[in-house]
CSV table of C-alpha atoms in Angstrom, one decimal:
chain,number,residue,atom,x,y,z
H,11,ALA,CA,12.5,45.9,5.0
H,12,MET,CA,12.8,42.4,6.6
H,13,TYR,CA,14.4,41.0,3.5
H,14,LYS,CA,17.0,43.8,3.3
H,15,CYS,CA,17.7,43.5,7.0
H,16,SER,CA,18.2,39.7,6.7
H,17,LEU,CA,20.5,40.0,3.8
H,18,TYR,CA,22.5,42.7,5.7
H,19,ALA,CA,22.8,40.3,8.6
H,20,GLY,CA,24.3,37.7,6.2
H,21,LEU,CA,21.4,35.3,6.0
H,22,ASP,CA,20.8,33.2,2.9
H,23,LEU,CA,17.3,34.3,2.0
H,24,SER,CA,16.4,33.1,-1.5
H,25,GLY,CA,13.0,34.8,-2.0
H,26,THR,CA,9.9,36.4,-0.7
H,27,ASN,CA,6.3,36.6,-1.9
H,28,GLY,CA,2.8,37.4,-0.9
H,29,GLU,CA,0.5,34.5,-0.1
H,30,VAL,CA,-3.2,33.7,-0.1
H,31,MET,CA,-4.3,34.7,3.4
H,32,PRO,CA,-4.8,38.5,3.9
H,33,GLY,CA,-1.6,40.1,5.0
H,34,GLN,CA,0.3,36.8,4.7
H,35,GLN,CA,3.9,37.0,3.5
H,36,GLU,CA,6.3,34.1,2.8
H,37,TYR,CA,10.1,34.0,2.6
H,38,GLN,CA,12.5,31.2,1.8
H,39,VAL,CA,15.7,30.6,3.9
H,40,GLY,CA,18.5,28.7,2.1
H,41,PRO,CA,19.8,26.8,0.6
H,42,CYS,CA,21.6,25.9,3.8
H,43,ILE,CA,23.6,22.8,4.9
H,44,GLY,CA,22.8,21.0,8.1
H,45,ILE,CA,22.2,22.8,11.3
H,46,ASP,CA,22.8,26.2,9.5
H,47,ALA,CA,19.2,25.9,8.3
H,48,GLY,CA,17.9,26.1,11.8
H,49,ASP,CA,20.3,28.9,12.8
H,50,GLN,CA,19.3,31.0,9.9
H,51,LEU,CA,15.6,30.5,10.3
H,52,TYR,CA,15.7,31.5,14.0
H,53,MET,CA,17.7,34.6,13.2
H,54,SER,CA,15.3,35.5,10.4
H,55,ARG,CA,12.3,35.1,12.8
H,56,TYR,CA,14.1,37.4,15.2
H,57,ILE,CA,14.7,40.0,12.5
H,58,LEU,CA,11.1,39.6,11.3
H,59,GLN,CA,9.7,40.4,14.8
H,60,ARG,CA,12.0,43.4,15.2
H,61,VAL,CA,11.1,44.9,11.8
H,62,CYS,CA,7.4,44.4,12.6
H,63,GLU,CA,7.9,46.3,15.9
H,64,GLU,CA,9.5,49.1,14.0
H,65,PHE,CA,6.5,49.4,11.7
H,66,GLN,CA,4.0,48.7,14.4
H,67,VAL,CA,2.7,45.6,12.7
H,68,PHE,CA,1.6,42.4,14.5
H,69,CYS,CA,3.2,39.2,13.3
H,70,THR,CA,2.3,35.7,14.2
H,71,LEU,CA,3.8,32.3,13.3
H,72,PHE,CA,0.6,30.5,14.3
H,73,PRO,CA,-0.2,28.1,11.4
H,74,LYS,CA,-3.9,29.1,11.1
H,75,PRO,CA,-4.5,32.6,12.4
H,76,ILE,CA,-7.7,33.0,10.5
H,77,THR,CA,-9.9,30.0,11.2
H,78,GLU,CA,-13.2,31.3,9.8
H,79,GLY,CA,-13.7,31.5,6.0
H,80,ASP,CA,-11.9,29.9,3.1
H,81,TRP,CA,-8.2,30.8,3.9
H,82,ASN,CA,-4.9,28.9,3.6
H,83,GLY,CA,-2.8,28.5,6.7
H,84,ALA,CA,1.0,28.9,7.0
H,85,GLY,CA,3.6,26.2,6.9
H,86,MET,CA,7.4,25.8,7.2
H,87,HIS,CA,7.8,23.7,4.0
H,88,THR,CA,11.1,22.0,4.3
H,89,ASN,CA,13.1,21.1,1.2
H,90,VAL,CA,15.3,18.0,1.7
H,91,SER,CA,18.1,16.4,-0.3
H,92,THR,CA,21.2,14.3,0.3
H,93,LYS,CA,24.2,14.0,-2.0
H,94,THR,CA,22.8,10.7,-3.4
H,95,MET,CA,19.4,12.3,-4.1
H,96,ARG,CA,21.1,15.1,-6.2
H,97,GLU,CA,23.2,12.6,-8.3
H,98,ALA,CA,22.0,10.7,-11.3
H,99,GLY,CA,19.3,8.2,-10.4
H,100,GLY,CA,18.6,10.1,-7.1
H,101,LEU,CA,14.9,9.8,-7.6
H,102,GLU,CA,14.9,6.3,-6.3
H,103,ALA,CA,16.7,7.5,-3.1
H,104,ILE,CA,14.0,10.2,-2.8
H,105,LYS,CA,11.2,7.7,-3.0
H,106,THR,CA,12.9,5.4,-0.5
H,107,ALA,CA,13.2,8.4,1.9
H,108,ILE,CA,9.5,9.2,1.4
H,109,TYR,CA,8.5,5.6,2.2
H,110,LYS,CA,10.4,5.9,5.4
H,111,LEU,CA,8.8,9.2,6.3
H,112,GLY,CA,5.4,7.6,5.6
H,113,ALA,CA,6.1,4.8,8.0
H,114,LYS,CA,6.7,7.3,10.8
H,115,HIS,CA,4.0,9.9,9.8
H,116,SER,CA,2.5,10.3,13.3
H,117,GLU,CA,5.9,10.7,15.0
H,118,HIS,CA,6.7,13.5,12.6
H,119,ILE,CA,3.4,15.2,13.0
H,120,ASP,CA,4.0,15.2,16.8
H,121,MET,CA,7.2,17.3,16.3
H,122,TYR,CA,5.9,19.6,13.5
H,123,GLY,CA,4.5,22.4,15.5
H,124,SER,CA,1.4,23.4,17.5
H,125,GLY,CA,-1.9,24.2,15.9
H,126,ASN,CA,-1.1,22.1,12.9
H,127,GLU,CA,-4.4,20.2,13.1
H,128,LEU,CA,-6.1,23.4,12.1
H,129,ARG,CA,-4.0,23.8,9.0
H,130,LEU,CA,-3.6,20.1,7.8
H,131,THR,CA,-7.2,19.5,6.8
H,132,GLY,CA,-6.9,18.2,3.3
H,133,LEU,CA,-8.0,21.5,2.0
H,134,HIS,CA,-6.2,24.7,1.0
H,135,GLU,CA,-3.1,23.0,-0.5
H,136,THR,CA,-2.6,20.6,2.4
H,137,ALA,CA,-2.9,16.9,3.1
H,138,SER,CA,-5.0,15.6,6.0
H,139,ILE,CA,-3.0,15.4,9.3
H,140,ASN,CA,-4.3,11.8,9.6
H,141,ASP,CA,-3.1,10.5,6.2
H,142,PHE,CA,0.3,10.4,4.6
H,143,SER,CA,0.7,10.9,0.9
H,144,TYR,CA,3.2,12.1,-1.7
H,145,GLY,CA,2.9,13.2,-5.3
H,146,VAL,CA,4.7,15.0,-8.1
H,147,ALA,CA,3.8,18.7,-8.4
H,148,ASN,CA,1.0,18.0,-5.9
H,149,ARG,CA,0.5,20.7,-3.3
H,150,GLY,CA,-2.2,18.6,-1.7
H,151,ALA,CA,0.2,15.9,-0.7
H,152,SER,CA,2.2,15.5,2.6
H,153,ILE,CA,5.4,15.3,0.5
H,154,ARG,CA,5.8,16.9,-2.9
H,155,ILE,CA,8.4,16.0,-5.5
H,156,GLY,CA,8.9,18.9,-7.9
H,157,ARG,CA,8.2,18.5,-11.6
H,158,ASP,CA,11.9,19.3,-12.4
H,159,THR,CA,13.1,16.6,-10.0
H,160,GLU,CA,10.9,14.0,-11.7
H,161,ALA,CA,12.1,15.1,-15.1
H,162,ASP,CA,15.8,15.2,-14.1
H,163,GLY,CA,15.6,11.9,-12.2
H,164,CYS,CA,17.3,13.6,-9.2
H,165,GLY,CA,17.0,16.6,-6.9
H,166,TYR,CA,15.1,17.2,-3.7
H,167,PHE,CA,11.7,16.7,-2.1
H,168,GLU,CA,9.5,19.1,-0.1
H,169,ASP,CA,8.0,18.0,3.3
H,170,ARG,CA,4.8,20.2,3.4
H,171,ARG,CA,3.7,19.1,6.9
H,172,PRO,CA,5.7,21.3,9.3
H,173,SER,CA,3.8,24.3,10.6
H,174,SER,CA,5.0,27.8,10.4
H,175,ASN,CA,5.8,27.8,14.2
H,176,ALA,CA,7.7,24.5,14.1
H,177,ASP,CA,11.2,24.2,15.6
H,178,PRO,CA,13.5,23.8,12.6
H,179,TYR,CA,16.1,21.9,14.6
H,180,LEU,CA,13.5,19.3,15.6
H,181,VAL,CA,12.0,19.1,12.1
H,182,THR,CA,15.3,18.7,10.2
H,183,GLY,CA,16.7,16.3,12.9
H,184,LYS,CA,13.6,14.1,12.7
H,185,ILE,CA,13.6,14.0,8.9
H,186,MET,CA,17.3,13.1,8.8
H,187,SER,CA,17.1,10.4,11.5
H,188,THR,CA,14.1,8.9,9.7
H,189,ILE,CA,15.5,8.9,6.2
H,190,MET,CA,18.9,7.6,7.3
H,191,GLU,CA,17.6,4.5,9.1
H,192,ASP,CA,18.4,1.2,7.5
H,193,VAL,CA,15.0,-0.3,7.5
H,194,GLU,CA,12.6,-2.0,5.0
H,195,VAL,CA,9.4,0.0,4.5
H,196,PRO,CA,6.4,-0.6,2.2
H,197,VAL,CA,6.1,1.2,-1.1
H,198,ILE,CA,3.5,4.0,-1.2
H,199,THR,CA,1.5,4.8,-4.3
H,200,PRO,CA,1.8,8.5,-5.3
H,201,LEU,CA,-1.2,10.8,-5.6
H,202,SER,CA,-2.0,12.2,-9.0
H,203,LYS,CA,-1.8,15.9,-9.8
H,204,GLN,CA,-5.5,15.9,-10.4
H,205,SER,CA,-6.2,14.8,-6.8
H,206,ALA,CA,-4.6,18.1,-5.5
């Protein structure tokens, strides 16, 4: 129902699926350009709450609603690309952006939502909140480069650190301001898929 209502409202939802935690559902907003990503996510959250009211279902955006047991949390994974990243040879621009994100890891964590320390433990397809990492097809990394992006040499990357209750305007604004800085940063060695 939420998916149909969102499409009716003109939102660009590109998918929905069940997740690991009991009762957990996921949906994808986008692709969107710029501030439209935040606009659409906030509208989709509003529609989600209203649909849940209609069905008398409780919904939370807290990133780790079940803290006992062996359950995944919920994140607002954020896919990022620039024109340069999507063009031939864009993988190098992606890696440069990742190195910049790594240099400001703690600044980003501070803006990536409340309760995230319960989710980013290094378990359940997350990286530790204390350590920055990236890898190809590695769900246990802070930043994931998709296998198709690596194979094509261009595309996008996924910041897996934002929590499900994060403010999309703060998240996307912080990512863009960090990756657009003209600074030298150290190279970071990627994690292997096996370390996921």
